[in-house]
XYZ file of C-alpha atoms in Angstrom:
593
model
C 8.718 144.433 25.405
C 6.001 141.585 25.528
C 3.645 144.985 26.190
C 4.074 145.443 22.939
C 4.718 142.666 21.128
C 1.089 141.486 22.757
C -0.260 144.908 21.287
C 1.290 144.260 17.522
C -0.755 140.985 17.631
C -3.884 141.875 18.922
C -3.045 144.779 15.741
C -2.739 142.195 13.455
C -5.732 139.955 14.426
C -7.927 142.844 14.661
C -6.708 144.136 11.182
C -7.468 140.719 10.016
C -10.955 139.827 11.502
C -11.768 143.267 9.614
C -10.570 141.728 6.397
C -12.462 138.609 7.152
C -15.579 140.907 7.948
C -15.041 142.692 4.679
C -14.845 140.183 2.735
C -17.679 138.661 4.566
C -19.838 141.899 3.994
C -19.176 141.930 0.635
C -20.168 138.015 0.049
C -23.481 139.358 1.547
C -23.833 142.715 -0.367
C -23.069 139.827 -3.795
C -25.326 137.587 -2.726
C -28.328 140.226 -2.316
C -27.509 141.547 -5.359
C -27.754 138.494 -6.836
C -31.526 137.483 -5.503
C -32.576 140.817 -6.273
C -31.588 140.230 -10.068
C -32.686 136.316 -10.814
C -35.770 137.292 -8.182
C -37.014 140.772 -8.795
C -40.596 140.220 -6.706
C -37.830 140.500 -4.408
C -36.912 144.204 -4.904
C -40.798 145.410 -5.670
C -42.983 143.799 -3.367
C -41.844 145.260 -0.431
C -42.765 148.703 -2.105
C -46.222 147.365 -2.994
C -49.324 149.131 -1.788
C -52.757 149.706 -2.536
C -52.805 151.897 -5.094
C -50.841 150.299 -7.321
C -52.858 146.954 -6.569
C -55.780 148.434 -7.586
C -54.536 149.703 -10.819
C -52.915 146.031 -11.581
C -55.789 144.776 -11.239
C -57.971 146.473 -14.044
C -55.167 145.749 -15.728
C -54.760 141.844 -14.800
C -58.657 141.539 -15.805
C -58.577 143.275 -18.708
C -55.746 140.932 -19.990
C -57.513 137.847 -18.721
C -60.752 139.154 -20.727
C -58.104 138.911 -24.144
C -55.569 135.685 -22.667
C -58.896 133.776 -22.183
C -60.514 133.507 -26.070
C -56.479 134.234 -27.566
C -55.471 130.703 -25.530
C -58.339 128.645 -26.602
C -57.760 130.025 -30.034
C -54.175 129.391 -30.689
C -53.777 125.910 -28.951
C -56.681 125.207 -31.665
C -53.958 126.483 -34.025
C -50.999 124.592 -32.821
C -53.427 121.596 -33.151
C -54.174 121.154 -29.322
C -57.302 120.787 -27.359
C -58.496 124.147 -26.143
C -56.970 123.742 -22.436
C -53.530 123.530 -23.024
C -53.471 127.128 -24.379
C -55.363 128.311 -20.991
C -52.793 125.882 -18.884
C -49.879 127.911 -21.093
C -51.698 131.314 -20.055
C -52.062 130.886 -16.323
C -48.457 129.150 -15.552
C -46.833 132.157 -17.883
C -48.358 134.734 -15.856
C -47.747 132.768 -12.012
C -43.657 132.238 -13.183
C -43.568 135.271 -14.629
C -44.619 137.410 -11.240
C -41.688 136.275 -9.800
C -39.255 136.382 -12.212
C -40.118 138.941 -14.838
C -38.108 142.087 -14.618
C -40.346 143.663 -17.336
C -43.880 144.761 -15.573
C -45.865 144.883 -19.002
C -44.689 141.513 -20.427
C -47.450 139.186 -20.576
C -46.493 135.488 -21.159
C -48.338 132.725 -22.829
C -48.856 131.205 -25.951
C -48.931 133.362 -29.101
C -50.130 132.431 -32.684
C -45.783 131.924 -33.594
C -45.557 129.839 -30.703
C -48.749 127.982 -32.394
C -47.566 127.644 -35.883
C -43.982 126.142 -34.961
C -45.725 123.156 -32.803
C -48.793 122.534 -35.446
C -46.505 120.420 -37.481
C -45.336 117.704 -34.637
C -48.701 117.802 -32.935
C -50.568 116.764 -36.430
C -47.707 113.953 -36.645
C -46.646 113.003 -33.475
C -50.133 113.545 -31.152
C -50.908 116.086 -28.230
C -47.651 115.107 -25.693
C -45.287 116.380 -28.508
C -46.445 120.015 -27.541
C -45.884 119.550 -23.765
C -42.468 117.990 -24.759
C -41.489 120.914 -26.857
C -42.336 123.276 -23.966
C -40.080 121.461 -21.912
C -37.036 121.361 -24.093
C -37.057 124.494 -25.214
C -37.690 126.257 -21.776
C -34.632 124.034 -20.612
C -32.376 125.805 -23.921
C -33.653 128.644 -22.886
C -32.480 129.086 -19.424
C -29.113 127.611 -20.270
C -28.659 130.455 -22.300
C -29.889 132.709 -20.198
C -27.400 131.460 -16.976
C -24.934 131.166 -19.429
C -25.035 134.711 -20.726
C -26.234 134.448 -24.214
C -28.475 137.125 -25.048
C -25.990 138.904 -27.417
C -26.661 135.918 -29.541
C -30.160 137.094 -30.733
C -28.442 140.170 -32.592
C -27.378 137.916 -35.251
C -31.003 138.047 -36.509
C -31.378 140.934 -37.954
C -35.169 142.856 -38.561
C -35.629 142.171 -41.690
C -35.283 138.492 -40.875
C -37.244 138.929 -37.993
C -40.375 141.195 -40.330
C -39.991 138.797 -43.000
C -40.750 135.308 -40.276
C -43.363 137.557 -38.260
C -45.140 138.278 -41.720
C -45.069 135.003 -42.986
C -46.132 133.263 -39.940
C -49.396 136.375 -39.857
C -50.293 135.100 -43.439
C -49.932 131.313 -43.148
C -51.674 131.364 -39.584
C -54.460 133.186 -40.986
C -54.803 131.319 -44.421
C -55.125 128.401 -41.847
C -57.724 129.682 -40.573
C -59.827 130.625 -43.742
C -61.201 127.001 -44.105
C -62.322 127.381 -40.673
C -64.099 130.594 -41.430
C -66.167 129.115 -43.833
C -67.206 126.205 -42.128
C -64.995 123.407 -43.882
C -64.407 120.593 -42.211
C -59.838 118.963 -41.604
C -56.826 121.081 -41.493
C -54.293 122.300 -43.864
C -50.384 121.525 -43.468
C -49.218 124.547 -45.184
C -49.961 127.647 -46.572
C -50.574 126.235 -50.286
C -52.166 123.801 -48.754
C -54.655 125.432 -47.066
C -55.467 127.562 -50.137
C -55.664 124.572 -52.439
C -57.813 122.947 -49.848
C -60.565 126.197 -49.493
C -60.559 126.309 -53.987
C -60.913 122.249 -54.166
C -63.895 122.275 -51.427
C -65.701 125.554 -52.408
C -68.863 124.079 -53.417
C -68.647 122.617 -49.414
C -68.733 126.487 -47.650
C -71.153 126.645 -45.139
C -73.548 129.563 -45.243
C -74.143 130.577 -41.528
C -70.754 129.764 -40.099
C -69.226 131.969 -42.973
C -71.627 134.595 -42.185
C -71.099 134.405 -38.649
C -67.380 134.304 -38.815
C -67.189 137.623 -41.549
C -70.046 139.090 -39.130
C -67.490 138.825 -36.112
C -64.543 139.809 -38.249
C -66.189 143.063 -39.134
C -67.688 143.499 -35.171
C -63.439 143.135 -34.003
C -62.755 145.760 -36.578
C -64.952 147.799 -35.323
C -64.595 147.571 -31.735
C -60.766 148.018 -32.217
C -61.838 151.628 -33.709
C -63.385 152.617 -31.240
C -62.953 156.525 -30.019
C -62.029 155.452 -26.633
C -59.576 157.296 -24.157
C -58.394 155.602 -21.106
C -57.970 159.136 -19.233
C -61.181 160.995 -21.211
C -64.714 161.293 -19.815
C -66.373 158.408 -18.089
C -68.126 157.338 -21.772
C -65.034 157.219 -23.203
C -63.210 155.203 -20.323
C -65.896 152.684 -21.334
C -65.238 152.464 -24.982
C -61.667 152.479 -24.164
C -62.343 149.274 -22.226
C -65.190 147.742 -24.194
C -62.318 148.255 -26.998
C -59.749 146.326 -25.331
C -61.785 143.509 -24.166
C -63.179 143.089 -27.892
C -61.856 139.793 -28.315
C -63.671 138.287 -25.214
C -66.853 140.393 -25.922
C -66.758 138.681 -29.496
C -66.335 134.946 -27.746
C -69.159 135.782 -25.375
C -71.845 136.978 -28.341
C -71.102 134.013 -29.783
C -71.256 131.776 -26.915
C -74.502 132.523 -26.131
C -75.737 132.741 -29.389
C -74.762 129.095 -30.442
C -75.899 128.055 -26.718
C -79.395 129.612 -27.482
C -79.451 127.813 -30.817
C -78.427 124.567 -29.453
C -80.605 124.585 -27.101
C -83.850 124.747 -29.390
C -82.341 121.995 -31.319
C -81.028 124.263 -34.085
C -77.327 123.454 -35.029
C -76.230 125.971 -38.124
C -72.728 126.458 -36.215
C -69.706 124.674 -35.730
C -68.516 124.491 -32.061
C -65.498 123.399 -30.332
C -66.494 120.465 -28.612
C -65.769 118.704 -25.115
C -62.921 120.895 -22.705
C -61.263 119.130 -20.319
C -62.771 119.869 -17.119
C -61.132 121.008 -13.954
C -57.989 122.165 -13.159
C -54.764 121.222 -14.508
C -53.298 117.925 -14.017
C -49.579 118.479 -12.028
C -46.520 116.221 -13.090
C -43.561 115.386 -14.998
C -43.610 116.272 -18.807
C -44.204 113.236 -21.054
C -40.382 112.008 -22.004
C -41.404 109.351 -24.009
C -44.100 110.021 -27.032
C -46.253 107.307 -28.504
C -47.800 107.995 -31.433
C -49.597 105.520 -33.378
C -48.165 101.754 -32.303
C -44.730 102.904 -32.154
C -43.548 104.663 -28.843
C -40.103 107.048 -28.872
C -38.032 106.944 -26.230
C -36.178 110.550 -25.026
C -33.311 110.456 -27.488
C -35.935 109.495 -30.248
C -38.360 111.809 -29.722
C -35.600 114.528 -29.992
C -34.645 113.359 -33.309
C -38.115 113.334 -34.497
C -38.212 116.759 -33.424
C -35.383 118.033 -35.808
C -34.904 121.653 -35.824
C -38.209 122.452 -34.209
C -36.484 122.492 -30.396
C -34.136 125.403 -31.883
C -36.110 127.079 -33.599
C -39.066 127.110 -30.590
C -36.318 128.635 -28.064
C -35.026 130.920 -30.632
C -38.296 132.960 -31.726
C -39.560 132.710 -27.965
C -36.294 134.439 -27.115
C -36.748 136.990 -29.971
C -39.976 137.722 -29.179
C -40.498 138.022 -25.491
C -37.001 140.315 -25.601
C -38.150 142.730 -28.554
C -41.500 143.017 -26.461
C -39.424 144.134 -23.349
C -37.644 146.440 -25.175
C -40.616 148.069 -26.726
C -42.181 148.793 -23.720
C -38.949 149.537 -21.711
C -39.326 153.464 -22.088
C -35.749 154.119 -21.813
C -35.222 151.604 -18.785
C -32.513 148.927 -19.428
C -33.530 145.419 -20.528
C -31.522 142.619 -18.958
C -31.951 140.097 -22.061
C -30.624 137.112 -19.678
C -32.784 137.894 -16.870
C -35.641 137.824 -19.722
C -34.675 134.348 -20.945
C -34.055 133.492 -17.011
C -37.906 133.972 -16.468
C -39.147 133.122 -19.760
C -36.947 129.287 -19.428
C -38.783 129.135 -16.252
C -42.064 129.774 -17.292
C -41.840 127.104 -20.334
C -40.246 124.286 -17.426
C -42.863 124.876 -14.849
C -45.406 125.164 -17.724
C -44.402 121.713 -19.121
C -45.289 120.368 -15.306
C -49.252 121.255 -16.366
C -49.423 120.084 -19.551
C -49.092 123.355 -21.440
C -47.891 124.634 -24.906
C -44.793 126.937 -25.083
C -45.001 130.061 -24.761
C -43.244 133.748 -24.657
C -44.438 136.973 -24.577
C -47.555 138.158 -26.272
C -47.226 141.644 -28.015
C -50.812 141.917 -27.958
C -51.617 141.078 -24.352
C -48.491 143.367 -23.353
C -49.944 146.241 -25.278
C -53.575 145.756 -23.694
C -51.207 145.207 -20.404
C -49.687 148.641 -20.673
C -52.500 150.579 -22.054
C -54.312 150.063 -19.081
C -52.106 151.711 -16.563
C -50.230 148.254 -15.073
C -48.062 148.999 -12.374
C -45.957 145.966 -11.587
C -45.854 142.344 -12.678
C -48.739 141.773 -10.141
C -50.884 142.435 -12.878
C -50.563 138.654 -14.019
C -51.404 137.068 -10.988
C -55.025 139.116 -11.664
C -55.021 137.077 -15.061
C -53.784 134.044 -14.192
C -56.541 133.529 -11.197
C -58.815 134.611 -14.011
C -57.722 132.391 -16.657
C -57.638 129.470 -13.901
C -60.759 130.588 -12.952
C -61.769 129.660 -16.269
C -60.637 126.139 -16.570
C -62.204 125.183 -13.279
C -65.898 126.916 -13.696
C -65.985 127.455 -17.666
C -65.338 124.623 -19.151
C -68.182 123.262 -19.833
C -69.329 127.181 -20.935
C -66.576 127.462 -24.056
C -67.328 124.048 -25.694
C -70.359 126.483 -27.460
C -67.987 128.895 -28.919
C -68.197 128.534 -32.351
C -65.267 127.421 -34.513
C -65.850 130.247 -36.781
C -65.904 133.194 -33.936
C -62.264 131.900 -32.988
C -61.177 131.751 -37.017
C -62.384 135.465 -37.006
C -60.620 136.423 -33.618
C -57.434 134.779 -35.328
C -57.672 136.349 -38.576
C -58.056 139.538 -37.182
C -54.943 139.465 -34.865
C -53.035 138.300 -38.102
C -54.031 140.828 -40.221
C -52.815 143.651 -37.385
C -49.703 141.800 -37.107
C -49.033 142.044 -40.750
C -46.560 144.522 -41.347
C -46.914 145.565 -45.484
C -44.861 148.502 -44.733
C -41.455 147.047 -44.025
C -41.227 146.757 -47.507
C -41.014 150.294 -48.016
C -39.047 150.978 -45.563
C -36.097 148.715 -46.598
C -36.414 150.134 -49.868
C -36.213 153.751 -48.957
C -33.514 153.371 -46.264
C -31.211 149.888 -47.223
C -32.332 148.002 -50.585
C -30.469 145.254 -49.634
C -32.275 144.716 -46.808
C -34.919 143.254 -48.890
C -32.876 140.084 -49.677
C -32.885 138.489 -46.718
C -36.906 140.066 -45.922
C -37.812 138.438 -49.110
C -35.951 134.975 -48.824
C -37.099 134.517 -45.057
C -40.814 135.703 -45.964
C -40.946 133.050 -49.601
C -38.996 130.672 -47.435
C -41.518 130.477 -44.641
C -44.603 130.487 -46.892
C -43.314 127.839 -49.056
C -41.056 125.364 -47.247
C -41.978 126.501 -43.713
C -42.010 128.702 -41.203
C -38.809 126.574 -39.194
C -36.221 126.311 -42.499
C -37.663 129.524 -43.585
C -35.828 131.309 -40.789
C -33.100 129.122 -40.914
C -32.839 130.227 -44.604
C -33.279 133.961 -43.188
C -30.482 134.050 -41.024
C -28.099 131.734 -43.393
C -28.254 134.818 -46.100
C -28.218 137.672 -43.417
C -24.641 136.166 -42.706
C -23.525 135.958 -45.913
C -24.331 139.366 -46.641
C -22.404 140.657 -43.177
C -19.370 138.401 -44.161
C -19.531 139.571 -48.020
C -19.047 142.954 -46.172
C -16.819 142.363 -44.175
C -14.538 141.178 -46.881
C -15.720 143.885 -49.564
C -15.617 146.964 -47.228
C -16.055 150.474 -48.607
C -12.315 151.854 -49.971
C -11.736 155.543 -51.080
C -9.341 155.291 -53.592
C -8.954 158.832 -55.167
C -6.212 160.562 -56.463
C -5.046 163.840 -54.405
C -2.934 166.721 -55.484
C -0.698 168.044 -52.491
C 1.077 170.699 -52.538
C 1.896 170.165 -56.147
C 2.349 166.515 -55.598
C -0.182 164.037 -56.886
C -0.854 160.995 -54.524
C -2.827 158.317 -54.766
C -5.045 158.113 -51.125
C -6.926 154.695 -49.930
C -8.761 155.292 -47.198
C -10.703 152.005 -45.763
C -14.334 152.844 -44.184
C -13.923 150.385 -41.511
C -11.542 147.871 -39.306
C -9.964 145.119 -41.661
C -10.372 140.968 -41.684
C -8.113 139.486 -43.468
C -10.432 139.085 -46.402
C -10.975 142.387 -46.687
C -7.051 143.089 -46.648
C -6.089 140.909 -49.644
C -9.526 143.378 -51.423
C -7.506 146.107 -50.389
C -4.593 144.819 -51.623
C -5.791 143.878 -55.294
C -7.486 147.104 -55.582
C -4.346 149.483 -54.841
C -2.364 147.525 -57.082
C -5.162 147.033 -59.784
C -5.251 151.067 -59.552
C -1.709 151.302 -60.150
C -1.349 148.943 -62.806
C -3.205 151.172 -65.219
C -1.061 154.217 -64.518
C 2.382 154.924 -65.649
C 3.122 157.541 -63.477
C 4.453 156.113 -60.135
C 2.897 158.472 -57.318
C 2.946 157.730 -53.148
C 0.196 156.243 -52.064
C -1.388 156.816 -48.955
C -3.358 154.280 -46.896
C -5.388 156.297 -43.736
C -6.136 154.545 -40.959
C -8.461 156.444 -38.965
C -11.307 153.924 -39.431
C -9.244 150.829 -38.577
C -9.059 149.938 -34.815
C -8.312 146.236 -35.231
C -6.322 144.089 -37.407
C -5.106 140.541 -37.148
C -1.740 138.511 -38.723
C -3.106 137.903 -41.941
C -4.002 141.478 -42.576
C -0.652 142.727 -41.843
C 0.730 140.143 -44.016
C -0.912 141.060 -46.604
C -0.121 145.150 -45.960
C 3.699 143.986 -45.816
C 2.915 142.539 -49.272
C 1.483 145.684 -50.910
C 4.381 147.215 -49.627
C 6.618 145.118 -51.290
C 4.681 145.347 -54.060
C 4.929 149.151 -53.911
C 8.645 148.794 -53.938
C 8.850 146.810 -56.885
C 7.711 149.565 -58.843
C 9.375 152.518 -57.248
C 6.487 154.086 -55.218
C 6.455 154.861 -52.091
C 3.575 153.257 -49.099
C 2.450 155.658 -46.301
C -0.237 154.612 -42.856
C -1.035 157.747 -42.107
C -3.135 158.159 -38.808
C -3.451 154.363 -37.946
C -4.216 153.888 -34.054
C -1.433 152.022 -31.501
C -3.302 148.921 -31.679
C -3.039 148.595 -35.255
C 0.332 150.393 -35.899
C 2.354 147.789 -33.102
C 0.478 144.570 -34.581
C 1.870 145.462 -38.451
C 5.529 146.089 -36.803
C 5.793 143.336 -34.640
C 5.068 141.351 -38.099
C 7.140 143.274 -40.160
C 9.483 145.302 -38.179
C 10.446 147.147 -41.626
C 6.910 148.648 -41.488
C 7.860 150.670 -39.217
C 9.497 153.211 -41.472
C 5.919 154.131 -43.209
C 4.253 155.490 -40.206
C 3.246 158.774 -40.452
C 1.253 160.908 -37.989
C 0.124 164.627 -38.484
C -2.869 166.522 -39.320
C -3.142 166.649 -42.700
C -1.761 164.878 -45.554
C -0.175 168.162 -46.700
C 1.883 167.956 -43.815
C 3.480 164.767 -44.623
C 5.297 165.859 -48.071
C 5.780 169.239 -46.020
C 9.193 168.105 -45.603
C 11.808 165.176 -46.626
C 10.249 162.662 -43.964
C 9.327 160.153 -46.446
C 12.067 158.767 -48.371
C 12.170 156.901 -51.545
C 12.538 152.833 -49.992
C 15.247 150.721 -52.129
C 13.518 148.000 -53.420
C 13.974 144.452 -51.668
C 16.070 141.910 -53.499
């Protein structure tokens, strides 16, 4: 007897070390599963070999040959000395190696990125930018940890087209008194027109010449009849094409040097770059600008909307990039605003400007063959090869070679097409393109969005209350009926429209025919929507005619009766609405007192 009592223990503590063990295992399997997902270097590198090194690494320089003369040019934009946009290059691409998912994604600072941080820079001074990056990369991880990705479908395309356009056309209109040699910089895009008409008579010759000269040299590189998998000539053009921007930078570079050097000054260069490499430490989170310094909660107010509106566009844009360029893989839009948080924190440690992913470094990423995120370690060690051996090389590149190299880019980016588009598929559509695109041109690129997305959710809740109704008459089986069928699931806005436009219907008729509401389209309904379908019923009683829900789902059908149990009496199920006056199933309700 103790035999076997012994044995039924030993059962029982064997049976529940397994449990433990499972449970145990499973912890483990979670918590790999986990590291491989927030860490994907994780899941790759140990896969890595030779081959694909070599092929990230034509790709890695052939970015760094486009990140280098892009950085310089947009922290220019945003305001900032060259070197922050080459800090914002290098710490994108190290961050981004280990916690990218998406291998073409190249991360840095982009001419959006630019235009949203030229405002506080002008007002506030350089640490503004650094701030920004900070805050923003912060928001941005929250939401990624948090889950929050779905919230970036509330911005529709349009708004998105009508933003990217606008921020293309003020960017480059920026740029235009650069171009032609004029000296200050514009705060808006009026601005910056008024300011090239009012100083015409100022245009320098050879900086305008060399600045169209360059546009038309990009042009033509970028047309190019390169293949990347054609003969060995056209493998060259392919790359000669790709690398435009820096081949461009470098003409000019060496032009200007040559000039300088003779004592001949008909350009305007950049100036003094910060030598070295990047200073390491905490971002600034106090600002002083002027005589006045703002502490943290300060300098957030000063920044308004701008925090926002920075995480929101770097979220839009580094995720529609991934999704491009996915090729039918998955896109994990947290994991995305995991790495992307990450890269603006760690970027903020070295003094950079935000940043998110570049469409056209990604696109010059994946046209040359990259294999894994490896590829932006190769342009990172480039672009920090830069800032410690170059420095002193770029302060000859002449202000209107960038201009050109911006311009350029903007006009590519400038999507005229949309237009058409919207008008042949959705007219409406073009609301919220036009308000976001005026917006953004006129009051600003931050409040132009805001503007955007304001009267994108207007029109989805005007639609949701105003949904499409067929209201038609029928004649079955000799008997005339009057059938409503709703084009989508009810809110109880769009109930009470249903409502008044059944009874509007059957106000001007004298003839008092059954009227059929179909509910194959609605899936979910709510209290006040089956209040108000009790109240068309009764309304429908009042005069004699009878109310039918033909075909509604479960869901729908036990929400009306647990409001009205009466309703119950109206449902109707079959195949056709012949079948329903088939026989004496529907019976003529006695009116409620």
């Amino acid at each position: 007897m103790r035999q076997k009592y012994v044995s039924s223990r030993n059962c029982v503590a064997n049976r529940a070390n397994q449990r433990s063990q499972g449970r145990s295992g499973t912890s483990r399997i979670d918590l790999k599963r986990l590291l491989l997902r927030r860490i994907p270097i994780l899941a790759w590198l140990p896969v890595y070999n030779w081959s694909k090194l070599l092929q990230d690494t034509l790709a890695g320089v052939t970015v760094g040959l486009t990140a280098i003369p892009q950085g310089i040019a947009y922290a220019i934009v945003a305001g900032l000395p060259p070197q922050y946009g080459l800090y914002s290059s290098f710490m994108g691409c190290f961050v981004y190696l280990v916690f990218g998912s998406c291998k073409d994604i190249t991360v840095g600072p982009t001419a959006i990125m630019a235009l949203l941080s030229q405002h506080n820079v002008i007002r506030l001074g350089e640490d503004v930018a650094v701030f920004v990056c900070f805050l923003s990369g912060c928001i941005i991880l929250l939401m990624g940890l948090l889950h929050l990705g779905f919230l970036v479908e509330f911005v529709s395309m349009p708004v998105i087209s009508g933003f990217s356009n606008a921020a293309a056309l003020i960017i480059a209109t920026s740029q235009l008194g650069t171009l032609l040699g004029l000296s200050g910089r514009s705060d808006s895009f009026i601005d910056a027109i008024v300011k090239v008409v009012d100083h015409v008579n100022e245009i320098t010759l050879w900086d305008t010449v060399l600045g169209v000269s360059s546009m038309i040299v990009l042009v033509c590189l970028k047309n190019l009849p390169g293949k990347k998998n054609g003969t060995p000539f056209q493998k060259f053009l392919w790359l000669v094409s790709m690398a435009r921007n820096a081949i461009v930078v470098i003409i000019g570079i060496i032009l200007s040097y040559s000039l300088f050097s003779n004592g001949i000054e008909p350009f305007k260069i950049t100036g003094n770059i910060t030598e070295g490499l990047p200073p390491f430490g905490p971002p600034p989170f106090s600002i002083t600008s002027g005589n006045h310094t703002y502490n943290f909660l300060e300098s957030v107010s000063e920044l308004g909307s701008t925090v926002v509106s920075v995480s929101l566009v770097a979220i839009l844009e580094s995720i529609a990039i991934a999704k491009s360029f996915a090729k039918g893989k998955t896109v994990d839009a947290n994991q995305e605003m995991f790495a992307l948080g990450l890269c603006n924190i760690f970027g903020s440690l070295v003094r950079s400007m935000p940043a998110t992913g570049s469409f056209t470094r990604t696109a010059v990423n994946n046209a040359s063959g990259v294999k894994t995120p490896m590829g932006g370690l190769i342009t990172g060690c480039l672009v920090l090869l830069a800032c410690g051996l170059l420095t002193s090389t770029f302060e000859f590149i002449p202000k209107a070679t960038l201009a050109s190299v911006i311009i350029v880019a903007m006009y590519y980016m400038f999507e005229l097409r949309i237009f058409g588009v919207l008008w042949r598929t959705k007219k409406i559509d073009l609301i919220p393109l036009t308000v976001t695109f005026l917006s953004c041109l006129v009051i600003g690129p931050e409040y132009g969005m805001i503007a955007g997305i304001v009267v994108n959710l207007i029109l989805l809740l005007y639609f949701a209350a105003r949904p499409g109704l067929l209201i038609e008459e029928r004649v079955v089986d000799g008997l005339t009926i009057l059938f409503v069928s709703p084009k989508q699931s009810l809110s109880y806005p769009a109930a009470e429209y249903l409502r008044e436009c059944v009874m509007s219907w059957c106000d001007g008729k004298l003839e008092m025919i059954p009227v059929v509401v179909e509910g194959r389209h609605v899936h979910r309904i709510d209290a006040t929507v089956a209040k108000n379908l009790s109240l068309l019923l009764m309304d429908l009683e009042a005069r004699n005619q009878k109310l039918v829900f033909w075909n509604w789902c479960e869901d729908a059908r036990r929400t009306l009766i647990s409001y009205d149990s009466s309703l119950a009496m109206s449902f109707r199920t079959s195949g056709s609405v012949a079948q329903i006056f088939s026989s004496r199933t529907v019976q003529l309700r006695v009116p409620r007192e």
